[in-house]
Each structure stands twice: as structure tokens, then as C-alpha cells.
Coordinates of C-alpha atoms and ligand atoms in Angstrom, one line a residue:
M203 CA -63.4 -94.0 -24.1
T204 CA -62.0 -96.5 -26.7
I205 CA -62.6 -100.2 -26.3
I206 CA -61.0 -102.9 -28.3
V207 CA -63.3 -105.9 -28.6
T208 CA -61.5 -109.0 -30.0
G209 CA -63.6 -111.7 -31.6
G210 CA -66.4 -109.2 -32.3
A211 CA -67.4 -110.9 -35.6
G212 CA -68.4 -114.0 -33.6
F213 CA -71.6 -114.8 -31.6
I214 CA -71.2 -113.2 -28.2
G215 CA -68.7 -110.5 -29.3
S216 CA -71.0 -109.1 -31.9
N217 CA -73.9 -109.0 -29.5
F218 CA -71.6 -107.2 -27.0
I219 CA -70.7 -104.6 -29.7
F220 CA -74.4 -104.0 -30.3
H221 CA -75.1 -103.8 -26.6
M222 CA -72.3 -101.3 -26.0
R223 CA -73.3 -99.0 -28.9
N224 CA -76.8 -98.8 -27.3
A225 CA -75.7 -98.5 -23.7
H226 CA -72.7 -96.1 -24.4
P227 CA -73.2 -94.4 -27.7
E228 CA -70.3 -92.1 -27.0
Y229 CA -67.7 -94.9 -26.8
R230 CA -65.4 -95.7 -29.7
I231 CA -65.5 -99.5 -30.4
V232 CA -62.7 -101.1 -32.3
C233 CA -63.3 -104.7 -33.3
L234 CA -60.2 -106.9 -33.9
D235 CA -61.1 -110.2 -35.5
K236 CA -59.2 -112.8 -37.6
L237 CA -62.5 -113.8 -39.4
T238 CA -62.0 -117.6 -38.9
Y239 CA -64.8 -119.9 -40.0
A240 CA -66.7 -118.6 -37.0
G241 CA -66.4 -114.9 -37.7
N242 CA -68.7 -113.2 -40.2
L243 CA -68.5 -109.7 -41.4
S244 CA -72.2 -109.9 -42.4
T245 CA -72.9 -110.1 -38.7
L246 CA -71.5 -106.6 -38.2
A247 CA -73.2 -105.1 -41.3
E248 CA -75.4 -102.7 -39.3
V249 CA -72.5 -101.0 -37.6
M250 CA -69.7 -101.4 -40.2
D251 CA -69.9 -97.9 -41.6
K252 CA -71.1 -96.1 -38.5
P253 CA -69.1 -93.4 -36.8
G254 CA -67.5 -94.6 -33.6
F255 CA -66.9 -98.1 -35.0
R256 CA -63.9 -99.6 -36.7
F257 CA -63.2 -103.1 -37.9
V258 CA -59.7 -104.5 -38.2
K259 CA -58.9 -107.9 -39.5
A260 CA -56.0 -109.4 -37.5
D261 CA -55.0 -112.4 -35.5
I262 CA -54.6 -111.9 -31.7
C263 CA -51.5 -114.1 -31.9
D264 CA -49.9 -111.7 -34.4
R265 CA -47.8 -109.5 -31.9
E266 CA -46.8 -106.9 -34.5
S267 CA -50.3 -106.2 -35.7
V268 CA -51.8 -106.2 -32.2
F269 CA -49.1 -103.8 -30.9
A270 CA -49.5 -101.5 -34.0
L271 CA -53.3 -101.3 -33.4
F272 CA -52.8 -100.5 -29.7
A273 CA -50.2 -97.8 -30.6
E274 CA -52.7 -96.3 -33.0
E275 CA -55.9 -96.6 -30.9
R276 CA -54.5 -96.2 -27.4
P277 CA -57.5 -98.1 -26.0
D278 CA -58.8 -97.6 -22.4
M279 CA -60.2 -101.1 -22.2
V280 CA -59.8 -104.4 -24.0
V281 CA -62.4 -107.2 -23.9
N282 CA -61.2 -110.5 -25.2
F283 CA -63.8 -112.7 -26.9
A284 CA -61.5 -114.1 -29.6
A285 CA -61.2 -117.8 -29.2
E286 CA -61.6 -121.2 -30.8
S287 CA -64.9 -122.0 -29.0
H288 CA -66.3 -125.4 -30.1
V289 CA -65.6 -128.4 -27.9
D290 CA -66.1 -130.9 -30.7
R291 CA -63.5 -129.2 -32.9
S292 CA -61.0 -129.2 -30.0
I293 CA -61.4 -132.9 -29.7
E294 CA -60.6 -133.3 -33.5
D295 CA -57.7 -130.8 -33.5
P296 CA -56.5 -129.3 -30.2
G297 CA -53.4 -127.3 -31.5
I298 CA -55.2 -124.2 -32.7
F299 CA -57.1 -124.0 -29.4
L300 CA -53.8 -123.8 -27.5
K301 CA -52.4 -121.2 -29.8
T302 CA -55.3 -118.8 -30.0
N303 CA -56.8 -119.2 -26.6
I304 CA -53.6 -119.2 -24.6
L305 CA -50.9 -117.5 -26.6
G306 CA -53.3 -115.0 -28.1
T307 CA -54.3 -114.0 -24.6
Q308 CA -50.7 -113.5 -23.7
V309 CA -50.1 -111.2 -26.7
L310 CA -53.1 -109.0 -25.8
M311 CA -52.1 -108.7 -22.2
D312 CA -48.5 -107.8 -23.2
A313 CA -50.0 -105.0 -25.4
C314 CA -52.1 -103.9 -22.5
R315 CA -49.0 -103.6 -20.3
E316 CA -47.1 -101.8 -22.9
Y317 CA -49.8 -99.2 -23.5
G318 CA -51.1 -98.9 -20.0
V319 CA -54.6 -100.1 -20.7
A320 CA -56.9 -99.4 -17.7
R321 CA -58.8 -102.7 -17.9
Y322 CA -58.3 -106.0 -19.6
H323 CA -61.3 -108.3 -19.5
Q324 CA -61.1 -112.0 -20.2
V325 CA -64.3 -113.7 -21.4
S326 CA -64.0 -117.2 -20.0
T327 CA -66.3 -120.1 -19.4
D328 CA -67.9 -122.3 -16.7
E329 CA -66.3 -125.2 -18.5
V330 CA -63.0 -124.5 -16.6
Y331 CA -64.7 -126.0 -13.5
G332 CA -65.2 -129.4 -15.2
D333 CA -68.6 -130.9 -14.7
L334 CA -71.1 -131.7 -11.9
P335 CA -72.9 -135.0 -11.3
L336 CA -76.5 -135.3 -12.6
D337 CA -77.8 -136.6 -9.2
R338 CA -76.6 -133.7 -7.1
P339 CA -78.8 -130.7 -8.0
D340 CA -77.6 -128.9 -4.9
L341 CA -74.1 -128.5 -6.3
L342 CA -73.3 -125.4 -8.3
F343 CA -70.0 -123.8 -9.6
T344 CA -68.8 -120.9 -7.5
E345 CA -65.7 -118.8 -8.2
E346 CA -64.0 -120.9 -5.5
T347 CA -64.7 -124.2 -7.3
P348 CA -61.3 -125.8 -8.3
I349 CA -60.3 -125.7 -12.0
R350 CA -60.8 -129.3 -13.3
T351 CA -61.0 -129.4 -17.1
S352 CA -62.3 -132.1 -19.4
S353 CA -61.7 -131.1 -23.1
P354 CA -58.8 -129.4 -24.9
Y355 CA -61.1 -126.4 -25.3
S356 CA -61.8 -126.1 -21.5
A357 CA -58.1 -126.8 -20.7
S358 CA -57.1 -123.9 -23.1
K359 CA -59.5 -121.5 -21.5
A360 CA -58.4 -122.5 -18.0
S361 CA -54.8 -122.0 -19.0
A362 CA -55.6 -118.5 -20.2
D363 CA -57.4 -117.7 -17.0
L364 CA -54.4 -118.8 -14.9
L365 CA -52.2 -116.6 -17.1
V366 CA -54.5 -113.6 -16.6
M367 CA -54.3 -114.1 -12.8
A368 CA -50.5 -114.3 -13.1
Y369 CA -50.3 -111.1 -15.1
H370 CA -52.5 -109.4 -12.5
R371 CA -50.4 -110.5 -9.5
T372 CA -46.9 -110.3 -11.1
F373 CA -47.3 -107.2 -13.3
G374 CA -50.3 -105.5 -11.6
L375 CA -52.4 -105.8 -14.9
P376 CA -55.9 -104.5 -14.0
A377 CA -57.6 -107.6 -15.3
T378 CA -61.0 -109.2 -14.6
I379 CA -62.4 -112.6 -15.7
S380 CA -66.0 -113.7 -16.2
R381 CA -67.0 -117.3 -16.4
C382 CA -70.2 -117.8 -18.2
S383 CA -72.6 -120.7 -18.8
N384 CA -73.9 -121.6 -22.3
N385 CA -75.2 -118.6 -24.2
Y386 CA -78.0 -118.6 -26.8
G387 CA -79.6 -116.0 -29.0
P388 CA -79.0 -114.1 -32.4
F389 CA -75.9 -114.8 -34.5
H390 CA -75.1 -118.1 -32.8
F391 CA -72.9 -120.2 -35.2
P392 CA -74.9 -123.2 -36.4
E393 CA -72.4 -125.8 -35.2
K394 CA -73.7 -125.3 -31.6
L395 CA -76.7 -127.2 -30.2
I396 CA -79.5 -124.7 -30.4
P397 CA -78.9 -123.1 -33.8
L398 CA -78.0 -126.5 -35.3
M399 CA -81.3 -128.0 -34.1
I400 CA -83.4 -125.0 -35.3
I401 CA -81.8 -125.1 -38.8
N402 CA -81.9 -128.9 -39.1
A403 CA -85.6 -129.0 -38.0
L404 CA -86.5 -126.3 -40.5
A405 CA -85.1 -128.5 -43.2
D406 CA -86.7 -131.7 -41.7
K407 CA -83.2 -133.1 -41.2
P408 CA -82.3 -135.5 -38.4
L409 CA -81.6 -133.9 -35.0
P410 CA -78.4 -135.5 -33.7
V411 CA -78.6 -135.7 -29.9
Y412 CA -75.4 -137.0 -28.3
G413 CA -75.8 -140.1 -26.1
Q414 CA -79.2 -140.1 -24.4
G415 CA -79.5 -136.3 -24.3
L416 CA -79.5 -136.3 -20.5
N417 CA -76.5 -133.8 -20.1
V418 CA -77.5 -130.6 -18.5
R419 CA -76.5 -127.0 -19.4
D420 CA -77.4 -123.7 -17.7
W421 CA -78.7 -121.5 -20.6
L422 CA -78.2 -117.8 -20.6
Y423 CA -79.7 -115.3 -23.1
V424 CA -76.7 -113.6 -24.8
E425 CA -78.0 -110.0 -24.0
D426 CA -77.9 -110.8 -20.3
H427 CA -74.3 -111.9 -20.6
C428 CA -73.4 -108.7 -22.5
R429 CA -75.0 -106.6 -19.7
A430 CA -73.0 -108.5 -17.1
I431 CA -69.7 -107.8 -18.9
D432 CA -70.6 -104.1 -19.3
L433 CA -71.1 -104.0 -15.5
I434 CA -67.8 -105.8 -14.7
L435 CA -65.9 -103.4 -16.9
H436 CA -67.2 -100.4 -15.1
K437 CA -67.7 -101.6 -11.6
G438 CA -65.9 -105.0 -11.2
R439 CA -62.8 -105.2 -9.1
P440 CA -59.5 -105.9 -10.9
G441 CA -58.1 -109.4 -10.0
E442 CA -61.6 -110.8 -9.5
V443 CA -63.4 -113.6 -11.2
Y444 CA -67.2 -113.3 -11.7
N445 CA -69.5 -116.2 -12.6
I446 CA -72.4 -115.5 -14.9
G447 CA -75.3 -117.9 -15.2
G448 CA -78.9 -118.1 -16.4
N449 CA -80.6 -120.1 -13.6
N450 CA -81.9 -122.1 -16.5
E451 CA -80.8 -125.7 -16.2
K452 CA -82.1 -127.9 -19.1
R453 CA -81.4 -131.4 -20.4
N454 CA -80.3 -131.4 -24.0
I455 CA -83.2 -133.6 -25.0
D456 CA -85.7 -131.1 -23.5
I457 CA -84.1 -128.3 -25.4
V458 CA -84.5 -130.2 -28.7
K459 CA -88.1 -131.2 -27.9
T460 CA -88.9 -127.5 -27.2
I461 CA -87.5 -126.5 -30.5
V462 CA -89.4 -129.1 -32.5
R463 CA -92.6 -128.2 -30.7
E464 CA -92.1 -124.5 -31.3
L465 CA -91.5 -125.2 -35.0
G466 CA -94.4 -127.6 -35.3
K467 CA -92.1 -130.4 -36.4
P468 CA -92.4 -134.1 -35.4
E469 CA -90.2 -135.6 -32.5
S470 CA -89.4 -138.4 -34.9
L471 CA -86.7 -136.2 -36.3
I472 CA -84.7 -136.7 -33.1
T473 CA -81.9 -139.2 -33.6
F474 CA -79.6 -140.4 -30.8
V475 CA -76.0 -140.5 -32.0
A476 CA -72.6 -141.5 -30.5
D477 CA -71.7 -139.5 -27.4
R478 CA -69.0 -136.8 -27.3
K479 CA -65.7 -138.1 -25.9
G480 CA -65.3 -137.0 -22.3
H481 CA -68.8 -135.4 -22.4
D482 CA -69.4 -133.1 -19.4
L483 CA -72.5 -134.1 -17.6
R484 CA -73.8 -131.0 -16.0
Y485 CA -72.9 -127.3 -15.8
A486 CA -74.7 -125.0 -13.2
I487 CA -73.6 -121.6 -12.1
D488 CA -73.9 -119.9 -8.7
A489 CA -74.0 -116.2 -9.8
T490 CA -74.4 -114.9 -6.2
K491 CA -71.2 -112.8 -6.3
I492 CA -72.1 -110.7 -9.4
G493 CA -75.6 -110.4 -8.0
T494 CA -74.5 -109.1 -4.6
E495 CA -71.5 -107.0 -5.7
L496 CA -72.7 -105.5 -9.0
G497 CA -76.5 -106.0 -8.8
W498 CA -76.7 -108.2 -11.9
Q499 CA -79.5 -110.7 -12.5
P500 CA -80.5 -112.6 -15.7
E501 CA -83.6 -111.0 -17.1
T502 CA -84.7 -113.2 -19.9
G503 CA -86.4 -116.5 -18.9
F504 CA -85.9 -119.5 -21.1
D505 CA -89.4 -119.6 -22.6
E506 CA -89.1 -116.0 -23.8
G507 CA -85.4 -116.4 -24.9
I508 CA -85.9 -119.5 -27.0
R509 CA -88.9 -118.0 -28.7
K510 CA -87.0 -114.9 -29.6
T511 CA -84.1 -117.0 -30.8
I512 CA -86.2 -119.2 -33.0
R513 CA -87.9 -116.1 -34.4
W514 CA -84.5 -114.5 -35.1
Y515 CA -83.5 -117.6 -37.2
L516 CA -86.8 -117.6 -39.0
D517 CA -86.2 -113.9 -39.9
H518 CA -82.5 -114.1 -40.8
E519 CA -82.4 -117.0 -43.1
D520 CA -79.9 -115.2 -45.4
W521 CA -77.4 -115.0 -42.6
W522 CA -77.3 -118.7 -41.8
R523 CA -77.9 -120.0 -45.3
T524 CA -74.7 -118.3 -46.4
I525 CA -72.8 -119.9 -43.6
I526 CA -74.1 -123.4 -44.0
S527 CA -73.5 -123.3 -47.8
G528 CA -69.7 -123.2 -47.5
E529 CA -67.1 -125.0 -45.4
Y530 CA -69.8 -126.0 -42.9
Q531 CA -71.0 -128.8 -45.3
N532 CA -67.6 -130.5 -45.0
Y533 CA -67.6 -130.0 -41.2
Y534 CA -71.1 -131.5 -40.9
A535 CA -70.3 -134.5 -43.1
K536 CA -67.1 -135.2 -41.1
M537 CA -68.7 -134.8 -37.6
Y538 CA -72.1 -136.4 -38.3
G539 CA -71.7 -138.5 -41.4
N540 CA -70.8 -141.8 -39.7
R541 CA -71.8 -141.0 -36.2
Ligands
NAD25 P1 -67.5 -117.8 -31.7 O1 -66.7 -119.0 -32.1 O2 -68.8 -117.5 -32.2 O3 -66.6 -116.5 -32.1 C1 -65.2 -116.4 -32.0 C2 -64.7 -115.2 -32.7 O4 -63.3 -115.1 -32.5 C3 -64.9 -115.3 -34.3 O5 -65.3 -114.1 -34.8 C4 -63.5 -115.6 -34.8 O6 -63.2 -115.1 -36.1 C5 -62.6 -114.9 -33.7 N1 -61.3 -115.4 -33.6 C6 -60.9 -116.7 -33.5 N2 -59.6 -116.9 -33.5 C7 -59.1 -115.6 -33.5 C8 -57.8 -115.1 -33.5 N3 -56.7 -115.9 -33.4 N4 -57.6 -113.7 -33.6 C9 -58.7 -112.9 -33.7 N5 -59.9 -113.4 -33.8 C10 -60.1 -114.7 -33.7 O7 -67.4 -117.7 -30.1 P2 -68.5 -117.2 -29.0 O8 -69.4 -118.3 -28.8 O9 -68.9 -115.9 -29.4 O10 -67.5 -117.1 -27.7 C11 -66.9 -115.9 -27.4 C12 -66.1 -116.1 -26.2 O11 -66.9 -116.5 -25.1 C13 -65.0 -117.2 -26.3 O12 -63.9 -116.8 -25.6 C14 -65.7 -118.4 -25.6 O13 -64.7 -119.2 -25.0 C15 -66.5 -117.7 -24.5 N6 -67.7 -118.4 -24.0 C16 -68.7 -118.8 -24.9 C17 -69.8 -119.4 -24.4 C18 -70.9 -119.8 -25.4 O14 -71.9 -120.4 -24.9 N7 -70.8 -119.5 -26.7 C19 -70.0 -119.6 -23.1 C20 -69.0 -119.2 -22.2 C21 -67.9 -118.6 -22.7
TYD26 P1 -72.6 -127.1 -27.5 O1 -73.6 -126.2 -28.0 O2 -71.5 -127.6 -28.4 O3 -72.0 -126.4 -26.2 P2 -71.0 -127.0 -25.0 O4 -70.4 -128.2 -25.5 O5 -70.0 -125.9 -24.9 O6 -71.9 -127.1 -23.8 O7 -73.4 -128.4 -26.9 C1 -74.3 -128.2 -25.9 C2 -74.8 -129.6 -25.4 O8 -75.5 -130.2 -26.5 C3 -73.6 -130.5 -25.1 O9 -74.0 -131.4 -24.0 C4 -73.4 -131.4 -26.4 C5 -74.9 -131.5 -26.9 N1 -74.9 -131.6 -28.4 C6 -75.7 -132.6 -29.0 O10 -76.3 -133.4 -28.3 N2 -75.8 -132.6 -30.4 C7 -75.1 -131.7 -31.2 O11 -75.2 -131.8 -32.4 C8 -74.3 -130.7 -30.5 C9 -73.6 -129.7 -31.4 C10 -74.3 -130.6 -29.2

């Protein structure tokens, strides 16, 4: 069994590679990644020279390279994590989001058709459903919730999902889609809420909370997400969408307060800054379908997951210090300098 994992030098893709090597040590895993600002080879250090693993630096939009890799590896399955993934960056510069997230998906699916790949899995997001009101806790996203996007990021992910469904129906591509809520855990890039707050708090820097911090996200520990994708690959039905969520709805402000408390830092570090444009209010997933059909449930509660995550950042300072010492400084100054 050979699986091509795209975007495997990023946050969730790398965790997925580690999960699959533990769960299925006999599988060959080929990671295809462009190594954008979000991809780090140091993340894959522990598997880099191991038998059964291969890393290839390439862009999923580069048809020639992608087809050449498929011709060489003849993969049985492809899991596509490669994407531009940060909403704030998509508001600054949407173009690359459309290119990578939509056209890159097309290239991968064309290669799957050409080489008769038995399963293409698209890693999507709950953000394709838009947002839910804060005062209706009874409402959750199901797989039937209409697509209604807010940001260039979510619009690009929704476009890719529609294309995947079209390739399934028109060409019979054996494809599945998962739509997941916000992940957290090891190797999360420090532009996202949880790692950004941990790293700033450790340096006693201000903790920039957008608006009043009342927006709600449904947090899922990354290992639970990886387990769900593994199940969908092996037992999910082609042509189906599966929602994956953590049953862990939290307001941003409460997340930040938990982090400062765990680190023994003062709440006075919390700074309210200008809100994100078009900021989605609330995401909440109904994961009944994957529970009933495939027997999946999230296993890591938030208290345990956030402690493990904070511990990981304390123990892996080299990893994040290297990242925040480079281009990240310019990004941070641009996004937060005059906010
Ligand atoms: P990430 O930004 O940490 O990693 C993305 C990876 O893709 C990086 O390694 C990057 O180098 C690579 N990449 C980017 N453009 C590429 C290209 N053109 N060709 C090849 N590789 C390219 O992202 P993440 O948080 O790990 O998210 C992975 C996937 O999961 C994305 O598709 C994202 O939309 C989806 N998702 C993420 C979350 C979340 O909470 N992080 C939630 C739901 C869905
Ligand atoms: P983020 O981690 O960017 O994920 P997403 O936008 O995909 O949900 O943001 C999570 C929430 O945290 C979102 O409501 C925006 C908010 N946020 C802040 O308040 N401050 C920050 O510095 C960041 C990065 C996010």
C-alpha cells in the first residue's frame, strides 16, 4: 500500500504521517510538499531517513511534477492536506488561495484518474458552511448544511469540495471529503490562535484577541482528526462527506484565559484588537454520521488536549524559535503592528 500525503510538512499532514506510520507500519508514505512558509522539514525530522518514507518537494499545481511522481510511485491512495490555510492571509492576498486550494486539487484528481488511484481524500473544513449565530446553541453543521462561505479561504476550500464531488459524479473518481473543525496540538504553525497565544505569553508579549473574543470555535485535538481520516480512507464510502468535530465549543477569550492560567501569566497581557473582516461568529460540528457509520468519536477532552499542547511547545522551543525568527517577524509586524 502506497499513500501520497500532500502538505505533509504542515501541521495536520505531519501529524497524519506520524499516525499512519504507527497505525500501519507496513504502508509506504510519500509526502509531497512545496515547503511554503507553513511547511517545515524539521517537522518531519524523525521520519525523514526511515524506510517506507519518502519526501518530495513539489507544488501540487505543477502538473508535470505531480504526474511524474504518480507514474513512479503508483499510489493506492492520495490524501490532500496541501493548502493555503490561514484566513487572515486570505484576506490580505486571495490569489494564491484560489491557485493552490482549487487548481492544485484539480491537478491531483487528474493524476488520480490517469493512474487509477483507488481513493482520493480531500481534507476540507467546517468553514465551508459559513457560521452559526452565537445565540442558537441548538444549531450545528451537518453534512446537509448548505455551503455559505465568508472568507476567500473558505470560498477556495468550498470550490475544491464542489470540484471533488463533480469528479466523483462525472468521472467516477473514488473520492471522499472530510470537513473538520479547528484542530490544535503539536507542530501547529504559530500564526494560528493557540500557538500564537502560547508563544506570546511565554515571552510576556501582548495577546491580541480580535474584537471582544466572543467568537466560538469547536476545538479538536489533531490526533483525533488523523484517526478519523484513517477510518474514512479504509471504511468510508466514496462520494460521501464526513464531518469531524471535537464537541468542544469554546469562546476565543476563554481559550486565551486558559493558556495564561496554565502558564502562570497575568491576564493583563490580553489586548483586544481590531476584529477580523467578515469574522465568522461560531462553528459547531454535528459528527453523528462518522460516529454511526464508522464508529469514530473524539477521545481527547479539551483540558487534557490543551495541557499536552502547552507541554509540547515548552518542550520544543527549538522548533518554533526557528520559525518565528524568520519571515514570521515581517508577517507579525504587518498583521499586528497597527491593529
Ligand atoms: P498548514 O498551513 O499547517 O500546512 C499546509 C502545508 O501545505 C504546508 O506544509 C505547505 O508547505 C503545504 N503546501 C501549501 N501549498 C502547497 C502547494 N501548492 N503544493 C504543495 N504543498 C503545499 O495547514 P494545516 O493546518 O495542516 O491544514 C491542512 C489541511 O487541513 C488544509 O487543507 C486545511 O484547509 C485543512 N483544515 C485545517 C484545519 C485547522 O484547524 N488547521 C481545520 C480544518 C481543515
Ligand atoms: P485561527 O486560529 O486563525 O483559526 P480560524 O480562523 O480558522 O478559526 O483563529 C481562531 C479564532 O481566533 C478566530 O475566531 C480568530 C481568533 N484569533 C484572535 O482573536 N487573535 C489572533 O491573533 C488569531 C490568529 C486568531
